[in-house]
Short mmCIF file of C-alpha atoms in Angstrom, two decimals:
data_model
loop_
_atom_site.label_atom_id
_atom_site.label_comp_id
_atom_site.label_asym_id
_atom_site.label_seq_id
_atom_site.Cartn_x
_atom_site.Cartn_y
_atom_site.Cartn_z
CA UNK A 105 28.21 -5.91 -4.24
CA UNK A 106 28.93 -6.57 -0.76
CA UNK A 107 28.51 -9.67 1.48
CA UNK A 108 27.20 -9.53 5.17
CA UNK A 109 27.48 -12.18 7.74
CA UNK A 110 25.69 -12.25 11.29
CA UNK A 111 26.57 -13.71 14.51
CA UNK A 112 24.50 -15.63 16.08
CA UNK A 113 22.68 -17.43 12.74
CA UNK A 114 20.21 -19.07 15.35
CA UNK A 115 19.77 -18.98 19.42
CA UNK A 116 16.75 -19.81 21.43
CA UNK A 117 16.91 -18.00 24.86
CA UNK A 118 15.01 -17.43 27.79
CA UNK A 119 12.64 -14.68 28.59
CA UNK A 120 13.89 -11.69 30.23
CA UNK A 121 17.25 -12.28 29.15
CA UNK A 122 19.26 -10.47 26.14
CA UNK A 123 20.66 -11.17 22.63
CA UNK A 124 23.26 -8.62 20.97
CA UNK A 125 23.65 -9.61 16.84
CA UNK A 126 26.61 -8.70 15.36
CA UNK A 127 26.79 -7.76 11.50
CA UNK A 128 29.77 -7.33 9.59
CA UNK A 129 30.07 -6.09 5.78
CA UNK A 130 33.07 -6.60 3.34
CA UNK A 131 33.01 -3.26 2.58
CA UNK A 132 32.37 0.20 4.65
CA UNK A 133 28.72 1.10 4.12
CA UNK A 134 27.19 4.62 4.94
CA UNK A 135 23.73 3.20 5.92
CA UNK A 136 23.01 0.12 7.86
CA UNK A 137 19.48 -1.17 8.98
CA UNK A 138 17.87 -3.67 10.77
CA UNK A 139 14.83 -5.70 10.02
CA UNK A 140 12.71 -7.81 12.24
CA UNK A 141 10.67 -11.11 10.39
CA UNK A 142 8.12 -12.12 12.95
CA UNK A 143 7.14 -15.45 12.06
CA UNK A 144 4.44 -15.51 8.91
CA UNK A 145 4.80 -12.03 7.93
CA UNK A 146 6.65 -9.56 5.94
CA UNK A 147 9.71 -7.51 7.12
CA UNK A 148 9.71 -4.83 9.27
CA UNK A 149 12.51 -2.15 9.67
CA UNK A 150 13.63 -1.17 13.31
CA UNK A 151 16.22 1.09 13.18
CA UNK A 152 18.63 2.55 10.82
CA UNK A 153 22.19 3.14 11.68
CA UNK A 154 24.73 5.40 10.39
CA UNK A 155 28.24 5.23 12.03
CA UNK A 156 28.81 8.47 14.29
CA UNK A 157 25.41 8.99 15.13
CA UNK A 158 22.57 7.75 16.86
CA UNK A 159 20.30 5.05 15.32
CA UNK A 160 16.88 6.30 13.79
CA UNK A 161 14.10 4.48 15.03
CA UNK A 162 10.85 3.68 13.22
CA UNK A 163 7.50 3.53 14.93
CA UNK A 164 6.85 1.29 17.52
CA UNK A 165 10.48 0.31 17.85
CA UNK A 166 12.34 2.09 21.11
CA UNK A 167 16.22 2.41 21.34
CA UNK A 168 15.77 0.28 25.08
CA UNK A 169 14.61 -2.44 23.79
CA UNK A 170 16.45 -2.43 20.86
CA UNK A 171 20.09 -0.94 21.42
CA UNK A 172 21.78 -0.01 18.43
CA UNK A 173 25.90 0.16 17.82
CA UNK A 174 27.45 1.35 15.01
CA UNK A 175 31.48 1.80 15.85
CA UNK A 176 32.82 1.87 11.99
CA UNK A 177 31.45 1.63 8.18
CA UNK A 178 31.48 -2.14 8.40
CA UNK A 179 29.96 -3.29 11.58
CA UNK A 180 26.97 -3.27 13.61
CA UNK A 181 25.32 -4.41 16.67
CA UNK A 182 21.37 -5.39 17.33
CA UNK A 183 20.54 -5.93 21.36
CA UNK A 184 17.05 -7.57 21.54
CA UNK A 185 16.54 -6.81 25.82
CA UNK A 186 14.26 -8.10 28.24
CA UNK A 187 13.19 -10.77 25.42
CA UNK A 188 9.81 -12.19 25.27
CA UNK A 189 8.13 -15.11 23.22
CA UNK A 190 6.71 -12.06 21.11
CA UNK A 191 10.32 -11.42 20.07
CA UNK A 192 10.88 -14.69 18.40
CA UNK A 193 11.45 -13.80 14.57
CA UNK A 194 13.87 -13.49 12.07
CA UNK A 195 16.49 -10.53 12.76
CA UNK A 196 18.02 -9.02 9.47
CA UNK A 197 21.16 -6.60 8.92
CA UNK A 198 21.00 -4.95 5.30
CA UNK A 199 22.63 -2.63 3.54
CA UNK A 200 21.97 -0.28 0.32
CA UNK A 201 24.26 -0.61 -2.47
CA UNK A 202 24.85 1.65 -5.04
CA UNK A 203 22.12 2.37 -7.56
CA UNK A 204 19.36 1.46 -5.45
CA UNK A 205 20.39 -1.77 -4.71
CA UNK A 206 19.99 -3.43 -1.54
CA UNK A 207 22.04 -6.61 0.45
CA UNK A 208 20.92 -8.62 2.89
CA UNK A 209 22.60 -10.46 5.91
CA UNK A 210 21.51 -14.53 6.14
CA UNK A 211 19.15 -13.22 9.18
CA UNK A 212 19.67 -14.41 12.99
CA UNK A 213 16.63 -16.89 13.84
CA UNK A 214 15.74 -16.04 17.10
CA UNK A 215 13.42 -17.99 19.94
CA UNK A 216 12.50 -16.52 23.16
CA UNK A 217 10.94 -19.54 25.56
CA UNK B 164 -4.56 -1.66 3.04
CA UNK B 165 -1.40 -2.76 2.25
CA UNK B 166 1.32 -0.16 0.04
CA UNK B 167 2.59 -3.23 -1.88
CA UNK B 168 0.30 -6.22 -2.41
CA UNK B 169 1.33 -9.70 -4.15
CA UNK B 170 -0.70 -12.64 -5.28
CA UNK B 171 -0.69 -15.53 -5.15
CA UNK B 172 0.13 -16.00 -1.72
CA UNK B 173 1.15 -19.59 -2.06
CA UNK B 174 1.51 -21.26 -5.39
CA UNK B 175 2.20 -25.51 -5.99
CA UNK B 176 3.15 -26.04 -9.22
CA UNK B 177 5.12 -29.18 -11.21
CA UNK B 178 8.51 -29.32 -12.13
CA UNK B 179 8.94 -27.60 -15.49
CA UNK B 180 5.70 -25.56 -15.46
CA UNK B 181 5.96 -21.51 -16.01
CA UNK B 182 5.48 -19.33 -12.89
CA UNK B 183 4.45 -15.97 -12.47
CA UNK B 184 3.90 -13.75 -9.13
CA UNK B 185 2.49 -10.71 -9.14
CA UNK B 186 3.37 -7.65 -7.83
CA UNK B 187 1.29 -4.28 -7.22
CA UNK B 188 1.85 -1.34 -5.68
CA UNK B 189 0.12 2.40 -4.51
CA UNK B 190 2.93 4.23 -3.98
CA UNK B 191 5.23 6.53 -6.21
CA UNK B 192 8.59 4.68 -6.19
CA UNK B 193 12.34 4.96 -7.10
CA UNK B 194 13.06 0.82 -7.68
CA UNK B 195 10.84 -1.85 -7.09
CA UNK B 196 12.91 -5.42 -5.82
CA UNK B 197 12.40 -9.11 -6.02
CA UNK B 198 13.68 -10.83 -3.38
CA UNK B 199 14.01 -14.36 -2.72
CA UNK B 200 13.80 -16.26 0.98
CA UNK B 201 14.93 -19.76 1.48
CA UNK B 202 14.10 -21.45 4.77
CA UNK B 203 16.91 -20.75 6.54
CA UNK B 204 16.32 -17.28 6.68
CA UNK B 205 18.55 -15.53 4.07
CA UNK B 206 17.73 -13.31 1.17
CA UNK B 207 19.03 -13.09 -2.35
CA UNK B 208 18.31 -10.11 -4.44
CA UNK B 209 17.20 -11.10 -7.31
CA UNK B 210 16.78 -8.14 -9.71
CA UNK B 211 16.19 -4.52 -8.58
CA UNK B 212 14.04 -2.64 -11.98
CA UNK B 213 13.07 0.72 -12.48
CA UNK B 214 11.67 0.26 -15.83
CA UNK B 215 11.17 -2.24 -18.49
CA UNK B 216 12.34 -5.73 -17.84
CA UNK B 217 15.34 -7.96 -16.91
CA UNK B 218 16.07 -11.49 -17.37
CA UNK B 219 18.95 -13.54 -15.55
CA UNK B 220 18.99 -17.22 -16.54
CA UNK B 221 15.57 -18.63 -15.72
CA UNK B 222 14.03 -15.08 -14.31
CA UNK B 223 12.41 -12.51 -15.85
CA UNK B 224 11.36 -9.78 -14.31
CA UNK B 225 9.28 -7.03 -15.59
CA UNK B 226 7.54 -3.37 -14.29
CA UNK B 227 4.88 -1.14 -15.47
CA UNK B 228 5.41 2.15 -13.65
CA UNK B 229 2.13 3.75 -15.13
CA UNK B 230 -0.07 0.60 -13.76
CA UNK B 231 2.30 0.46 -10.88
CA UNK B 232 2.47 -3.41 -11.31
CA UNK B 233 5.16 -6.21 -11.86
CA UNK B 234 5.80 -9.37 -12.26
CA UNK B 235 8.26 -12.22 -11.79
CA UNK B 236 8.11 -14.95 -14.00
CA UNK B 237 9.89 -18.12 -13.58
CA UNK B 238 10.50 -20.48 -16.37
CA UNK B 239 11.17 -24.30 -16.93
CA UNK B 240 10.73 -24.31 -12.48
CA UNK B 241 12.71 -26.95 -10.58
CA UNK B 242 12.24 -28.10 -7.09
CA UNK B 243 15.17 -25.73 -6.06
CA UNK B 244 13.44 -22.53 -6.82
CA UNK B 245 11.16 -23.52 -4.04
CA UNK B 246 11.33 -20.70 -1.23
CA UNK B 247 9.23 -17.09 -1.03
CA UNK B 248 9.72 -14.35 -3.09
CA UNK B 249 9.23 -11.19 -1.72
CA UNK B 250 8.41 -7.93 -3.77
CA UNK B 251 10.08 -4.50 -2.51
CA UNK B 252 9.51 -1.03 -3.21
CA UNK B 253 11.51 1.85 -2.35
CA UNK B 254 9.12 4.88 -2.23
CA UNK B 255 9.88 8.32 -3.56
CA UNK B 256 10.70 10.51 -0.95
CA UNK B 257 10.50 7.57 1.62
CA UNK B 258 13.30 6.86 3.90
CA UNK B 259 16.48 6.81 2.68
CA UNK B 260 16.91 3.36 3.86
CA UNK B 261 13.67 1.74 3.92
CA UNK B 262 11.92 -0.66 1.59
CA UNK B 263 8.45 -1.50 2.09
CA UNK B 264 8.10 -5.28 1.31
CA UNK B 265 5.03 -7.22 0.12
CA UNK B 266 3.96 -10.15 2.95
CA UNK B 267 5.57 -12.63 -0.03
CA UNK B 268 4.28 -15.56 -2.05
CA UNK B 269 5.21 -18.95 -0.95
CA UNK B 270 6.41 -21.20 -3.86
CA UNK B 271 6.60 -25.02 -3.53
CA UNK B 272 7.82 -26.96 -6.86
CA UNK B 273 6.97 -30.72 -6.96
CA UNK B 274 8.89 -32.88 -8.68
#
């Protein structure tokens, strides 16, 4: 199994400005992605990130407003930039296990004013 | 329309009363997963199944791969298992990485 934390676990900010997440695993992991939870709906993935490469973005999510960094097997880093009220939602790191399985970080709530 | 559809979307129910949540999907898949949310945010996997069923204490989870359908059953409930369960489905030849999730049924247990 592994266990993920995130830093911040909540922040409410101001429009305009920017929010870097950190995630950290207990264990190096090959594949590490990012989900967004906007408020009332199911998750959404941004980005995946494999350490020593770029992040892979998924449609509708760009690498400027979301900067990716992925500097060894265990950590990660989310930048929300230029935040607006639409980015208020539930930022999740996650990682897949062996076997198919899948961990999740306790999410970052986030709340752009 | 939606690759992975649940039902109910909210469900009340008593203390002690059996549960189930439905799960269906339209996509070939690899693993299907029940996940559960609590309000803070966080989520638990609960079981990940490729075929047949699984049970862990009060949970029971089960999977028909030809109907493309599964359920989560919850017996004797109890105000703590209050929170949203979310159904996941990693599809064949998908993404390495990505699970498409169901929007999630909202379960509130009264005492």
């Amino acid at each position: 199994s592994a266990v993920i934390s995130q830093k911040p676990s909540r922040d409410i900010c101001q429009r305009g400005t920017s929010l870097t997440i950190q995630c950290q695993v207990d264990s190096q992991v090959t594949m590490m992605f990012w989900y967004r939870q906007q408020p009332g709906q199911s998750l959404t993935l941004i980005a995946t990130a494999n350490q020593g490469s770029e992040a892979t973005y998924e449609s509708g999510f760009v690498i400027d407003k979301f900067p990716i960094s992925r500097p060894n097997l265990t950590f990660s880093t989310l930048t929300v930039s230029n935040m607006s009220p639409e980015d208020s939602s539930i930022y999740l790191c996650s990682v897949k296990g062996g076997w198919e399985t899948q961990y999740f970080g306790p999410g970052t709530r986030l709340l752009v004013l | 329309k939606n690759e992975v559809e649940q039902s109910p979307q909210n469900l009340t129910a008593q203390e002690g009363e059996f549960i189930t949540i439905n799960c269906s999907y339209s996509v070939g898949i690899s693993a299907l997963h029940w996940l559960q949310q609590h309000p803070g945010g966080g989520i638990v996997s609960l079981f990940m199944l490729s075929s047949g069923k699984k049970k862990h204490g009060r949970l029971i989870a089960t999977i028909n791969i030809q109907e493309k359908h599964s359920s989560l059953h919850i017996t004797a409930s109890h105000p703590r298992d209050s929170a949203v369960y979310i159904c996941a489905v990693r599809e064949l030849g998908g993404s390495q990485g990505n699970l498409i999730f169901g929007k999630g049924t909202k379960l509130s247990v009264k005492p």
